[in-house]
């Protein structure tokens, strides 16, 4: 990574339907709890604008919750419903677009407080419609697409995972049957936004409470798992792993995003400790943060088209100019992800 030639693959344009990006970098969604009473204020708009001004190809907002009683269990997480919150998001969109950026909201439901068995089919239908309403609002506000959060043990993922979904109706059963809820959410959102509005689905094997968890054990199972989601209308899969450099299955060097792209033919976003010396869990377990890491292991995978887009999380959280500095070869100026840097987030 000694010069800009080395990272050239990161800075090629990407186009999918109506979504046209100047480069392959994505700001990963990161919860900040900076929206009092669920309303994102001017400071939130400025936070995202700074990343757009510094060359991020696509911004995925922090998780923003739908209108349901269980959708949030954290204070000051933004809503994606109600006049005040939606007006706040309209301002975010305006600021990002004014800086030349593209942005999608991550539509989120944090999950059942017990497990998904407790929801009646009628309540599930209502939740599906709330996702669709949020998707329609995103299009109305001028966002460039939406991302549905189906990873990390939150609601959609609770339906995916056997440990949290032991229903005996059509929402439970095999790992394929457990995609039913997610497929219904995607279909409802597709109906709400039309055929050309990009829908991204974030998925993961691991859970926030279990880093070793697996939805599927093999590439063949993954293919079966993904098929209903593709049919429902997912345009891009956002594939979350702890460490992008680790193979997903034995016998191949492909990571999770690589396998999903190969099996579906759909574009994928790869995310997992990009730009960090260690994986993201290190910060939470030790509080030590992470120094900046070389991208040498990443670029060849991107050049080989194993995946299409690269999401950067905590490295971009600490340094809003991360993308610009990388593109200009100013790696010595990168601000490392440390507790001190997080005290002065901007």
Coordinates of C-alpha atoms in Angstrom, one line a residue:
X1 CA 0.0 0.0 0.0
X2 CA 2.9 2.3 -0.7
X3 CA 1.2 4.2 -3.5
X4 CA -2.2 4.9 -4.9
X5 CA -1.7 2.3 -7.7
X6 CA -1.9 -0.4 -5.0
X7 CA -5.4 0.5 -4.0
X8 CA -6.7 1.4 -7.5
X9 CA -9.3 -1.4 -7.3
X10 CA -11.0 0.4 -4.4
X11 CA -11.6 3.5 -6.6
X12 CA -13.2 2.1 -9.7
X13 CA -16.9 3.1 -10.2
X14 CA -19.7 0.7 -9.4
X15 CA -23.1 0.8 -11.0
X16 CA -26.2 -1.4 -10.3
X17 CA -29.4 -0.3 -11.8
X18 CA -30.1 3.2 -10.5
X19 CA -27.3 3.1 -8.0
X20 CA -24.1 4.6 -9.4
X21 CA -21.1 5.0 -7.1
X22 CA -17.8 6.8 -7.7
X23 CA -15.8 4.1 -5.9
X24 CA -16.1 0.7 -4.1
X25 CA -15.9 2.1 -0.5
X26 CA -18.9 1.8 1.8
X27 CA -19.4 3.3 5.3
X28 CA -20.6 0.4 7.4
X29 CA -23.6 1.1 9.7
X30 CA -22.5 1.9 13.3
X31 CA -24.9 2.6 16.2
X32 CA -24.0 5.8 17.9
X33 CA -27.0 6.7 20.1
X34 CA -26.8 10.3 19.2
X35 CA -30.4 11.0 18.3
X36 CA -32.3 12.2 21.4
X37 CA -35.9 10.9 21.4
X38 CA -35.2 9.1 18.1
X39 CA -34.7 12.3 16.1
X40 CA -31.4 12.7 14.1
X41 CA -30.4 16.3 14.4
X42 CA -28.0 18.6 12.5
X43 CA -25.0 17.0 14.2
X44 CA -26.0 13.6 12.7
X45 CA -26.3 15.2 9.2
X46 CA -22.9 16.9 9.6
X47 CA -21.4 13.5 10.8
X48 CA -22.5 11.8 7.6
X49 CA -21.7 14.8 5.3
X50 CA -18.1 14.7 6.5
X51 CA -17.7 11.1 5.3
X52 CA -19.3 12.0 1.9
X53 CA -17.0 15.1 1.5
X54 CA -14.1 12.8 2.0
X55 CA -15.0 10.4 -0.7
X56 CA -17.0 7.5 0.7
X57 CA -18.7 5.8 -2.2
X58 CA -21.9 4.8 -0.3
X59 CA -22.9 5.6 3.2
X60 CA -25.1 3.1 5.1
X61 CA -26.6 4.8 8.1
X62 CA -26.5 3.5 11.6
X63 CA -29.5 1.2 12.4
X64 CA -32.7 3.2 12.4
X65 CA -35.7 1.4 13.9
X66 CA -39.2 0.7 12.5
X67 CA -42.4 1.5 14.4
X68 CA -43.0 -1.5 16.6
X69 CA -43.0 -1.9 20.4
X70 CA -40.0 -4.1 20.5
X71 CA -37.9 -2.5 17.8
X72 CA -35.5 -0.6 20.1
X73 CA -34.0 -1.4 23.4
X74 CA -31.3 1.3 23.4
X75 CA -31.6 5.0 24.3
X76 CA -31.3 7.7 21.6
X77 CA -31.2 5.3 18.6
X78 CA -32.9 7.0 15.6
X79 CA -36.4 6.2 14.5
X80 CA -37.5 5.8 10.9
X81 CA -41.0 6.8 11.6
X82 CA -42.8 9.9 12.8
X83 CA -42.7 13.4 11.3
X84 CA -39.8 14.7 13.5
X85 CA -37.4 11.8 12.8
X86 CA -38.2 11.6 9.1
X87 CA -37.6 15.4 8.7
X88 CA -34.3 14.8 10.4
X89 CA -33.4 12.1 7.9
X90 CA -34.5 14.3 5.0
X91 CA -31.9 16.8 6.2
X92 CA -29.3 14.0 6.4
X93 CA -30.0 13.0 2.8
X94 CA -29.9 16.7 1.7
X95 CA -26.5 17.2 3.3
X96 CA -24.9 14.0 2.0
X97 CA -26.2 14.6 -1.6
X98 CA -25.0 18.2 -1.4
X99 CA -21.5 16.8 -0.7
X100 CA -21.7 14.5 -3.7
X101 CA -22.4 11.3 -1.7
X102 CA -24.9 8.5 -1.9
X103 CA -26.7 7.2 1.2
X104 CA -29.1 4.4 2.3
X105 CA -30.7 3.9 5.7
X106 CA -30.3 0.7 7.5
X107 CA -33.8 -0.3 8.5
X108 CA -33.7 -2.2 11.8
X109 CA -35.7 -4.1 14.4
X110 CA -33.5 -5.1 17.3
X111 CA -35.5 -8.3 18.0
X112 CA -38.0 -10.1 20.1
X113 CA -37.3 -9.6 23.8
X114 CA -37.8 -13.3 24.4
X115 CA -37.8 -15.2 21.2
X116 CA -39.7 -15.1 17.9
X117 CA -42.1 -17.9 19.1
X118 CA -43.9 -15.2 21.1
X119 CA -45.1 -13.4 18.0
X120 CA -48.5 -14.3 16.5
X121 CA -48.8 -14.5 12.7
X122 CA -50.9 -11.4 12.9
X123 CA -48.2 -9.5 14.7
X124 CA -45.6 -10.7 12.3
X125 CA -47.7 -9.4 9.4
X126 CA -47.8 -6.0 11.1
X127 CA -44.0 -6.0 11.5
X128 CA -43.5 -6.8 7.8
X129 CA -45.7 -3.9 6.9
X130 CA -43.8 -1.6 9.1
X131 CA -40.6 -2.5 7.3
X132 CA -42.4 -1.8 4.0
X133 CA -43.6 1.6 5.3
X134 CA -40.0 2.5 6.2
X135 CA -38.8 1.5 2.8
X136 CA -41.5 3.7 1.1
X137 CA -40.5 6.6 3.4
X138 CA -36.8 6.1 2.4
X139 CA -37.7 6.4 -1.3
X140 CA -39.9 9.5 -0.6
X141 CA -37.1 11.2 1.3
X142 CA -34.7 10.8 -1.6
X143 CA -32.4 8.0 -0.2
X144 CA -30.5 6.0 -2.8
X145 CA -31.8 2.6 -1.6
X146 CA -32.3 0.8 1.6
X147 CA -30.5 -1.8 3.7
X148 CA -32.4 -4.3 5.8
X149 CA -30.5 -5.5 8.9
X150 CA -30.7 -9.3 8.8
X151 CA -27.5 -10.0 10.7
X152 CA -25.9 -10.2 14.2
X153 CA -28.9 -11.8 16.1
X154 CA -31.4 -9.0 15.5
X155 CA -35.0 -9.7 14.5
X156 CA -34.6 -10.9 10.9
X157 CA -31.6 -13.0 12.0
X158 CA -33.6 -14.4 15.0
X159 CA -35.9 -15.9 12.5
X160 CA -32.9 -17.3 10.6
X161 CA -31.2 -18.9 13.6
X162 CA -32.4 -22.3 14.9
X163 CA -31.6 -21.3 18.5
X164 CA -34.0 -18.4 18.5
X165 CA -36.6 -19.8 16.0
X166 CA -38.2 -23.0 17.1
X167 CA -41.6 -22.2 15.6
X168 CA -43.7 -25.0 14.2
X169 CA -45.7 -22.9 11.7
X170 CA -44.5 -21.7 8.3
X171 CA -41.9 -19.3 9.8
X172 CA -40.0 -22.2 11.5
X173 CA -38.5 -25.5 10.4
X174 CA -35.5 -26.1 8.3
X175 CA -32.8 -23.5 7.7
X176 CA -34.5 -22.8 4.3
X177 CA -38.0 -22.5 5.9
X178 CA -36.6 -20.1 8.5
X179 CA -35.9 -17.6 5.6
X180 CA -39.7 -17.1 5.2
X181 CA -40.0 -14.0 7.4
X182 CA -37.0 -12.3 5.8
X183 CA -38.4 -13.1 2.3
X184 CA -41.7 -11.6 3.2
X185 CA -40.0 -8.4 4.5
X186 CA -38.0 -8.1 1.3
X187 CA -41.1 -8.8 -0.9
X188 CA -43.1 -6.2 1.0
X189 CA -40.4 -3.6 0.7
X190 CA -40.0 -4.4 -3.0
X191 CA -43.7 -3.8 -3.5
X192 CA -43.5 -0.5 -1.6
X193 CA -40.5 0.9 -3.6
X194 CA -41.0 -0.6 -7.1
X195 CA -38.6 -2.6 -9.2
X196 CA -35.7 -0.2 -9.5
X197 CA -35.0 1.0 -5.9
X198 CA -32.0 -0.9 -4.6
X199 CA -32.6 -3.3 -1.6
X200 CA -29.5 -4.4 0.3
X201 CA -29.8 -7.2 2.9
X202 CA -27.1 -7.5 5.6
X203 CA -26.5 -11.1 6.7
X204 CA -24.0 -12.9 9.0
X205 CA -23.3 -16.3 10.3
X206 CA -22.1 -14.9 13.7
X207 CA -24.3 -13.4 16.4
X208 CA -23.5 -10.7 18.9
X209 CA -23.7 -13.3 21.6
X210 CA -22.0 -16.1 19.8
X211 CA -19.1 -15.4 17.4
X212 CA -18.9 -19.1 16.5
X213 CA -22.5 -19.4 15.4
X214 CA -23.3 -20.8 12.0
X215 CA -26.6 -20.5 10.1
X216 CA -25.3 -23.0 7.5
X217 CA -22.4 -25.5 7.5
X218 CA -21.4 -25.7 3.9
X219 CA -21.5 -23.9 0.6
X220 CA -24.4 -26.1 -0.6
X221 CA -26.5 -25.2 2.4
X222 CA -25.6 -21.5 1.9
X223 CA -26.9 -21.8 -1.7
X224 CA -30.2 -23.2 -0.5
X225 CA -30.5 -20.6 2.2
X226 CA -29.9 -17.6 -0.1
X227 CA -32.2 -18.8 -2.9
X228 CA -35.5 -17.5 -1.3
X229 CA -33.9 -14.2 -0.5
X230 CA -32.7 -13.7 -4.1
X231 CA -36.2 -14.6 -5.4
X232 CA -37.8 -12.2 -2.9
X233 CA -35.9 -9.3 -4.5
X234 CA -32.5 -8.6 -2.8
X235 CA -30.2 -6.6 -5.1
X236 CA -27.0 -6.6 -3.0
X237 CA -25.9 -8.8 0.0
X238 CA -23.9 -7.1 2.7
X239 CA -21.9 -10.0 4.2
X240 CA -20.6 -9.5 7.7
X241 CA -17.7 -11.4 9.1
X242 CA -15.4 -10.7 12.0
X243 CA -12.2 -11.0 9.9
X244 CA -12.4 -10.6 6.1
X245 CA -9.2 -12.5 5.6
X246 CA -10.6 -15.8 7.0
X247 CA -12.1 -18.4 4.6
X248 CA -15.8 -19.2 5.2
X249 CA -15.6 -22.9 4.4
X250 CA -12.8 -25.5 4.3
X251 CA -11.3 -26.2 0.9
X252 CA -11.6 -22.6 -0.5
X253 CA -10.0 -19.2 0.2
X254 CA -13.3 -17.5 -0.4
X255 CA -14.7 -15.5 2.5
X256 CA -18.4 -15.1 3.3
X257 CA -18.9 -12.3 0.7
X258 CA -17.0 -14.3 -1.9
X259 CA -19.2 -17.3 -1.5
X260 CA -22.4 -15.3 -1.5
X261 CA -21.5 -13.6 -4.7
X262 CA -20.4 -16.9 -6.4
X263 CA -23.6 -18.7 -5.3
X264 CA -26.1 -16.0 -6.2
X265 CA -24.5 -13.9 -8.9
X266 CA -25.6 -10.9 -6.9
X267 CA -23.1 -8.1 -5.9
X268 CA -21.8 -8.3 -2.4
X269 CA -20.4 -5.9 0.2
X270 CA -17.6 -7.3 2.2
X271 CA -17.2 -6.1 5.8
X272 CA -15.0 -7.4 8.6
X273 CA -12.2 -5.4 10.4
X274 CA -11.0 -3.6 7.3
X275 CA -8.2 -1.2 8.1
X276 CA -7.7 -2.6 11.6
X277 CA -4.8 -4.6 13.0
X278 CA -7.1 -6.9 15.0
X279 CA -10.7 -7.8 14.6
X280 CA -13.5 -5.5 15.9
X281 CA -14.2 -7.6 19.0
X282 CA -10.8 -6.8 20.4
X283 CA -11.9 -3.3 21.2
X284 CA -15.0 -4.5 23.2
X285 CA -13.1 -7.2 25.1
X286 CA -10.0 -5.2 26.0
X287 CA -10.9 -1.5 25.2
X288 CA -7.5 -1.2 23.6
X289 CA -8.6 -0.2 20.1
X290 CA -6.5 -1.0 17.1
X291 CA -3.7 0.4 15.0
X292 CA -4.0 0.9 11.2
X293 CA -3.5 -2.2 9.1
X294 CA -2.3 -2.7 5.6
X295 CA -4.9 -3.4 2.9
X296 CA -2.5 -5.7 1.1
X297 CA -4.6 -8.8 1.9
X298 CA -7.8 -7.1 0.8
X299 CA -6.9 -5.6 -2.6
X300 CA -6.1 -8.9 -4.4
X301 CA -9.5 -10.3 -3.4
X302 CA -11.2 -7.1 -4.8
X303 CA -9.2 -7.2 -7.9
X304 CA -10.2 -10.9 -8.4
X305 CA -13.8 -9.7 -8.1
X306 CA -14.5 -12.0 -5.2
X307 CA -16.8 -9.3 -4.0
X308 CA -17.8 -5.9 -5.3
X309 CA -17.8 -3.3 -2.5
X310 CA -15.8 -2.9 0.7
X311 CA -17.4 -1.6 3.9
X312 CA -15.2 0.2 6.5
X313 CA -16.5 0.5 10.0
X314 CA -14.4 1.6 13.0
X315 CA -11.5 2.8 10.9
X316 CA -13.9 5.3 9.2
X317 CA -15.5 6.1 12.5
X318 CA -12.2 7.3 14.0
X319 CA -11.1 9.1 10.8
X320 CA -13.8 10.7 8.6
X321 CA -11.1 11.3 5.9
X322 CA -10.0 7.6 5.8
X323 CA -11.1 7.1 2.2
X324 CA -9.5 10.3 0.9
X325 CA -6.2 9.6 2.7
X326 CA -6.1 6.0 1.3
X327 CA -6.8 7.3 -2.2
X328 CA -4.0 9.8 -2.0
X329 CA -1.5 7.4 -0.4
X330 CA -1.4 9.4 2.9
X331 CA -1.5 6.4 5.1
X332 CA 0.9 7.8 7.6
X333 CA -1.8 10.5 8.4
X334 CA -4.6 7.9 9.2
X335 CA -6.1 8.4 12.7
X336 CA -6.1 5.0 14.5
X337 CA -9.2 3.5 16.1
X338 CA -8.4 4.1 19.8
X339 CA -10.5 5.0 22.8
X340 CA -8.9 8.5 22.6
X341 CA -10.1 8.9 19.1
X342 CA -13.6 7.9 20.0
X343 CA -13.7 10.6 22.7
X344 CA -13.4 13.2 19.9
X345 CA -15.7 11.6 17.3
X346 CA -16.5 14.0 14.5

